[in-house]
């Protein structure tokens, strides 16, 4: 199997942690390799070339960098859902509940009604797909706006967790640049799904 640029980078610099966590903080979600982000943006543009997209939606914090760089290829604004602990939300917000895979807590995420409307065709972008909670929250916000989900671009999907299958079964067009089908914390071994 030939690996693409992201799979190669994960193979080289990704670290498998206990609890099904893949650490990619040296290039994706702490230190950021913006040249790699450009390749990701270019690849999503290639995969979604036939789709009308008017806005990119992501979630703070780790989605923001990749979504911003991707937006250069789509020439549309980026909106990020904000995590908010306060129950007292000033009106005019779309709100969804998202359970965090990494922190195991529940966050309220909000997007101002000013920035998503029923005219929008939304490309959702995020760094990871595990159980799909983050994506379900973002999809809920798009449907509250009466907008349509034009597609979903994920950097790293953990294919052995349920999110990818759930989202594809719902009929969404999901393009993950790398799908990890197995990883072993003891040996550090990572196996990818062949997407060709
Ligand atoms: P989900 O909501 O699909 O269960 O998890 C997606 C969110 O959890 C992502 O936005 C990402 O921030 C975080 N996440 C899930 N799995 C991993 C992982 O293996 N490594 C890292 N670094 N983040 C993850």
Coordinates of C-alpha atoms and ligand atoms in Angstrom, one line a residue:
X1 CA 0.0 0.0 0.0
X2 CA 1.3 3.5 -0.8
X3 CA 0.8 6.1 1.8
X4 CA -0.3 9.6 1.1
X5 CA 1.4 12.7 2.6
X6 CA -0.6 12.7 5.8
X7 CA -0.3 9.0 6.4
X8 CA 3.4 9.2 6.0
X9 CA 3.6 12.1 8.5
X10 CA 1.5 10.2 11.0
X11 CA 3.6 7.1 10.6
X12 CA 6.7 9.2 11.2
X13 CA 5.7 11.6 13.9
X14 CA 2.4 10.3 15.4
X15 CA 2.6 8.7 18.9
X16 CA 0.1 6.0 20.0
X17 CA -1.1 6.6 23.6
X18 CA -3.1 4.4 25.9
X19 CA -6.9 4.8 25.6
X20 CA -7.0 4.9 21.8
X21 CA -5.5 8.3 21.6
X22 CA -3.2 9.2 18.8
X23 CA -0.9 12.2 19.6
X24 CA -0.1 14.4 16.6
X25 CA 0.8 17.5 18.5
X26 CA 4.2 17.9 16.9
X27 CA 2.6 18.8 13.5
X28 CA -1.2 19.0 13.7
X29 CA -2.8 20.3 16.9
X30 CA -0.2 22.0 19.1
X31 CA 2.9 22.8 17.0
X32 CA 1.4 23.2 13.5
X33 CA 3.1 22.4 10.2
X34 CA 1.3 25.0 8.0
X35 CA 2.9 23.6 4.8
X36 CA 1.2 20.3 5.6
X37 CA -2.0 22.2 6.3
X38 CA -1.7 23.6 2.7
X39 CA -1.4 20.1 1.3
X40 CA -4.5 19.1 3.3
X41 CA -6.4 22.1 2.0
X42 CA -5.4 21.4 -1.6
X43 CA -6.5 17.8 -1.2
X44 CA -9.9 18.6 0.2
X45 CA -10.4 21.1 -2.6
X46 CA -9.6 18.3 -5.1
X47 CA -12.0 15.9 -3.4
X48 CA -14.8 18.5 -3.1
X49 CA -14.2 20.2 -6.5
X50 CA -17.7 19.4 -7.7
X51 CA -19.5 20.7 -4.6
X52 CA -20.8 24.2 -4.0
X53 CA -19.4 25.5 -0.7
X54 CA -20.2 28.9 0.8
X55 CA -18.8 28.5 4.3
X56 CA -16.4 26.4 6.3
X57 CA -17.5 25.4 9.8
X58 CA -15.1 24.0 12.5
X59 CA -14.8 23.8 16.2
X60 CA -12.3 25.4 18.5
X61 CA -9.5 24.9 19.1
X62 CA -7.7 22.4 17.0
X63 CA -10.0 22.7 14.0
X64 CA -9.3 26.4 13.5
X65 CA -5.8 26.3 12.0
X66 CA -6.6 23.6 9.4
X67 CA -9.9 25.2 8.5
X68 CA -8.3 28.7 8.0
X69 CA -5.6 27.3 5.7
X70 CA -8.3 25.2 3.8
X71 CA -10.4 28.3 3.3
X72 CA -7.6 29.8 1.1
X73 CA -8.5 27.0 -1.4
X74 CA -12.2 27.5 -1.2
X75 CA -12.3 31.3 -0.9
X76 CA -15.1 31.2 1.7
X77 CA -15.3 32.5 5.3
X78 CA -14.5 30.2 8.3
X79 CA -16.8 30.1 11.3
X80 CA -15.7 28.2 14.4
X81 CA -18.1 26.9 17.0
X82 CA -17.1 28.2 20.4
X83 CA -17.1 26.1 23.5
X84 CA -19.1 27.8 26.2
X85 CA -19.6 26.8 29.8
X86 CA -22.2 29.4 30.7
X87 CA -25.8 28.4 30.6
X88 CA -26.9 32.0 30.3
X89 CA -26.3 32.4 26.5
X90 CA -27.2 35.8 25.1
X91 CA -29.9 35.0 22.5
X92 CA -29.5 34.5 18.8
X93 CA -27.2 31.5 19.0
X94 CA -27.3 28.0 17.6
X95 CA -26.4 25.7 20.4
X96 CA -25.4 22.0 20.5
X97 CA -24.0 19.7 23.3
X98 CA -20.7 18.0 22.5
X99 CA -19.1 15.3 24.7
X100 CA -15.3 15.6 24.4
X101 CA -13.5 12.4 23.5
X102 CA -10.2 13.6 25.0
X103 CA -11.5 15.3 28.1
X104 CA -14.7 13.3 28.8
X105 CA -16.7 16.3 29.7
X106 CA -19.7 17.9 28.0
X107 CA -19.3 21.3 26.4
X108 CA -22.0 23.5 25.0
X109 CA -20.9 24.8 21.6
X110 CA -22.4 27.9 20.1
X111 CA -22.5 29.8 16.8
X112 CA -24.0 33.2 16.3
X113 CA -27.1 33.2 14.0
X114 CA -25.4 36.1 12.2
X115 CA -22.9 33.8 10.6
X116 CA -24.9 30.8 9.3
X117 CA -28.1 31.1 7.3
X118 CA -30.4 28.9 5.2
X119 CA -28.5 30.0 2.1
X120 CA -25.3 28.4 3.2
X121 CA -23.7 25.2 1.9
X122 CA -21.3 24.2 4.6
X123 CA -18.1 22.3 4.5
X124 CA -17.4 21.0 8.0
X125 CA -13.7 20.6 8.9
X126 CA -12.1 19.0 11.9
X127 CA -8.8 17.4 13.0
X128 CA -10.1 14.1 14.3
X129 CA -13.1 11.9 14.0
X130 CA -13.4 9.3 16.8
X131 CA -17.0 8.6 18.1
X132 CA -18.4 11.5 16.0
X133 CA -19.8 13.6 18.9
X134 CA -18.1 16.8 17.7
X135 CA -19.3 16.2 14.1
X136 CA -22.9 15.5 15.3
X137 CA -22.9 18.8 17.2
X138 CA -21.7 20.7 14.2
X139 CA -24.2 19.0 11.9
X140 CA -26.9 20.0 14.4
X141 CA -25.9 23.6 14.2
X142 CA -25.9 23.5 10.4
X143 CA -29.5 22.1 10.4
X144 CA -30.7 24.6 13.1
X145 CA -29.6 27.3 10.6
X146 CA -31.6 25.5 7.8
X147 CA -28.3 25.3 5.9
X148 CA -27.0 22.2 4.1
X149 CA -24.0 20.1 4.9
X150 CA -22.1 20.1 1.6
X151 CA -19.4 17.8 2.9
X152 CA -17.2 16.9 5.8
X153 CA -13.4 17.0 5.7
X154 CA -11.5 15.3 8.5
X155 CA -7.7 15.0 8.8
X156 CA -7.5 11.9 10.9
X157 CA -10.3 9.4 11.2
X158 CA -9.9 6.6 13.7
X159 CA -11.7 3.9 11.7
X160 CA -11.9 1.5 14.6
X161 CA -14.2 3.8 16.5
X162 CA -17.8 4.3 15.5
X163 CA -18.0 7.9 14.2
X164 CA -17.1 7.3 10.6
X165 CA -19.6 4.6 10.1
X166 CA -22.4 6.6 11.8
X167 CA -21.7 9.7 9.8
X168 CA -21.5 7.8 6.4
X169 CA -24.6 5.9 7.2
X170 CA -26.4 9.2 7.7
X171 CA -25.6 9.9 4.1
X172 CA -23.0 12.6 4.5
X173 CA -20.1 12.9 2.1
X174 CA -17.1 12.4 4.5
X175 CA -13.6 12.7 3.2
X176 CA -10.9 11.7 5.8
X177 CA -7.4 12.2 4.6
X178 CA -6.1 9.4 6.8
X179 CA -8.1 6.6 8.3
X180 CA -6.3 4.7 11.1
X181 CA -7.7 1.2 11.3
X182 CA -5.6 0.0 14.1
X183 CA -3.0 1.2 16.5
X184 CA -1.0 -0.4 19.3
X185 CA 0.3 1.6 22.2
X186 CA 2.7 -1.2 23.2
X187 CA 4.5 -1.4 19.8
X188 CA 3.6 2.0 18.4
X189 CA 2.4 0.4 15.3
X190 CA -0.2 2.2 13.2
X191 CA -2.2 0.7 10.3
X192 CA -4.1 2.7 7.7
X193 CA -7.1 1.8 5.6
X194 CA -6.3 1.6 1.9
X195 CA -8.5 4.3 0.4
X196 CA -7.4 3.8 -3.2
Ligands
LIG1 P1 -15.4 12.6 18.6 O1 -16.3 13.7 19.0 O2 -15.5 12.2 17.2 O3 -15.5 11.4 19.5 O4 -13.9 13.1 18.8 C1 -13.4 14.2 18.0 C2 -12.7 15.2 18.8 O5 -11.9 14.6 19.9 C3 -11.7 15.9 17.9 O6 -12.2 17.2 17.7 C4 -10.4 15.9 18.6 O7 -10.1 17.1 19.1 C5 -10.6 14.9 19.7 N1 -9.9 13.6 19.5 C6 -10.5 12.4 19.4 N2 -9.7 11.4 19.3 C7 -8.4 11.9 19.3 C8 -7.1 11.4 19.3 O8 -6.9 10.2 19.1 N3 -6.1 12.3 19.4 C9 -6.3 13.6 19.5 N4 -5.2 14.4 19.6 N5 -7.5 14.1 19.6 C10 -8.6 13.3 19.5

